[in-house]
PDB file of C-alpha atoms in Angstrom:
ATOM      1  CA  UNK B   1     -25.935   8.590  -1.370  1.00 52.00           C
ATOM      2  CA  UNK B   2     -26.901   7.723   2.141  1.00 59.00           C
ATOM      3  CA  UNK B   3     -24.307   6.899   4.814  1.00 65.00           C
ATOM      4  CA  UNK B   4     -25.196   5.512   8.226  1.00 70.00           C
ATOM      5  CA  UNK B   5     -23.198   4.655  11.277  1.00 76.00           C
ATOM      6  CA  UNK B   6     -23.757   1.188  12.662  1.00 76.00           C
ATOM      7  CA  UNK B   7     -23.710   0.797  16.480  1.00 80.00           C
ATOM      8  CA  UNK B   8     -21.615  -2.316  16.952  1.00 84.00           C
ATOM      9  CA  UNK B   9     -22.452  -2.383  20.661  1.00 87.00           C
ATOM     10  CA  UNK B  10     -26.029  -3.388  19.665  1.00 88.00           C
ATOM     11  CA  UNK B  11     -26.309  -7.183  19.293  1.00 91.00           C
ATOM     12  CA  UNK B  12     -29.126  -6.968  16.699  1.00 91.00           C
ATOM     13  CA  UNK B  13     -27.102  -4.595  14.559  1.00 87.00           C
ATOM     14  CA  UNK B  14     -24.059  -6.906  14.641  1.00 88.00           C
ATOM     15  CA  UNK B  15     -26.277  -9.867  13.807  1.00 90.00           C
ATOM     16  CA  UNK B  16     -27.803  -7.979  10.810  1.00 87.00           C
ATOM     17  CA  UNK B  17     -24.333  -7.031   9.606  1.00 84.00           C
ATOM     18  CA  UNK B  18     -23.140 -10.658   9.757  1.00 87.00           C
ATOM     19  CA  UNK B  19     -26.325 -11.818   7.964  1.00 88.00           C
ATOM     20  CA  UNK B  20     -25.697  -9.270   5.199  1.00 83.00           C
ATOM     21  CA  UNK B  21     -22.159 -10.528   4.816  1.00 83.00           C
ATOM     22  CA  UNK B  22     -23.352 -14.133   4.749  1.00 85.00           C
ATOM     23  CA  UNK B  23     -25.683 -13.358   1.823  1.00 84.00           C
ATOM     24  CA  UNK B  24     -23.515 -11.034  -0.258  1.00 81.00           C
ATOM     25  CA  UNK B  25     -19.831 -11.345   0.597  1.00 79.00           C
ATOM     26  CA  UNK B  26     -17.614 -12.908  -2.009  1.00 78.00           C
ATOM     27  CA  UNK B  27     -14.626 -13.081   0.366  1.00 76.00           C
ATOM     28  CA  UNK B  28     -15.179 -13.377   4.088  1.00 76.00           C
ATOM     29  CA  UNK B  29     -12.888 -14.068   6.991  1.00 82.00           C
ATOM     30  CA  UNK B  30     -14.764 -14.343  10.298  1.00 81.00           C
ATOM     31  CA  UNK B  31     -17.691 -12.465  11.838  1.00 83.00           C
ATOM     32  CA  UNK B  32     -18.022  -9.057  13.284  1.00 85.00           C
ATOM     33  CA  UNK B  33     -18.279  -8.974  17.092  1.00 87.00           C
ATOM     34  CA  UNK B  34     -19.843  -6.599  19.619  1.00 89.00           C
ATOM     35  CA  UNK B  35     -17.758  -3.438  19.915  1.00 88.00           C
ATOM     36  CA  UNK B  36     -15.727  -3.960  16.721  1.00 88.00           C
ATOM     37  CA  UNK B  37     -14.485  -0.853  14.886  1.00 87.00           C
ATOM     38  CA  UNK B  38     -15.806  -1.342  11.347  1.00 84.00           C
ATOM     39  CA  UNK B  39     -14.543   0.512   8.271  1.00 84.00           C
ATOM     40  CA  UNK B  40     -16.709   0.495   5.118  1.00 84.00           C
ATOM     41  CA  UNK B  41     -15.527   1.717   1.709  1.00 83.00           C
ATOM     42  CA  UNK B  42     -17.931   2.007  -1.151  1.00 82.00           C
ATOM     43  CA  UNK B  43     -17.414   2.933  -4.808  1.00 82.00           C
ATOM     44  CA  UNK B  44     -19.135   2.620  -8.146  1.00 79.00           C
ATOM     45  CA  UNK B  45     -18.559  -0.640 -10.005  1.00 74.00           C
ATOM     46  CA  UNK B  46     -16.915   0.026 -13.352  1.00 72.00           C
ATOM     47  CA  UNK B  47     -18.842  -2.230 -15.732  1.00 72.00           C
ATOM     48  CA  UNK B  48     -22.399  -1.111 -15.302  1.00 69.00           C
ATOM     49  CA  UNK B  49     -21.914   2.078 -13.259  1.00 65.00           C
ATOM     50  CA  UNK B  50     -25.072   1.437 -11.168  1.00 72.00           C
ATOM     51  CA  UNK B  51     -23.682  -1.340  -8.973  1.00 78.00           C
ATOM     52  CA  UNK B  52     -21.599  -0.723  -5.871  1.00 78.00           C
ATOM     53  CA  UNK B  53     -18.423  -2.367  -4.720  1.00 79.00           C
ATOM     54  CA  UNK B  54     -18.292  -2.456  -0.916  1.00 81.00           C
ATOM     55  CA  UNK B  55     -15.295  -3.406   1.190  1.00 83.00           C
ATOM     56  CA  UNK B  56     -15.797  -3.902   4.916  1.00 83.00           C
ATOM     57  CA  UNK B  57     -13.101  -4.509   7.491  1.00 84.00           C
ATOM     58  CA  UNK B  58     -12.753  -4.578  11.244  1.00 85.00           C
ATOM     59  CA  UNK B  59      -9.790  -3.323  13.226  1.00 85.00           C
ATOM     60  CA  UNK B  60      -7.394  -6.119  14.183  1.00 82.00           C
ATOM     61  CA  UNK B  61      -6.671  -6.387  17.887  1.00 75.00           C
ATOM     62  CA  UNK B  62      -3.416  -4.844  19.031  1.00 75.00           C
ATOM     63  CA  UNK B  63      -0.638  -7.313  19.514  1.00 54.00           C
ATOM     64  CA  UNK B  64      -0.313  -6.101  23.093  1.00 54.00           C
ATOM     65  CA  UNK B  65      -3.871  -7.314  23.783  1.00 57.00           C
ATOM     66  CA  UNK B  66      -3.216 -10.927  22.700  1.00 50.00           C
TER      67      UNK B  66
END
């Protein structure tokens, strides 16, 4: 497996991430923004074993920042 860190301070990287989500996400709430902390979890999909289930999330802003 190959894991890679995405630099969310790079506008092109964030645009590519949002494009990926637009194409493949089955549930989506909003877009990633510059500087977001992103967590990605990946696991094998049970039925075929060769597919991947990927969950991506961004850190919610602290209530004190609102």
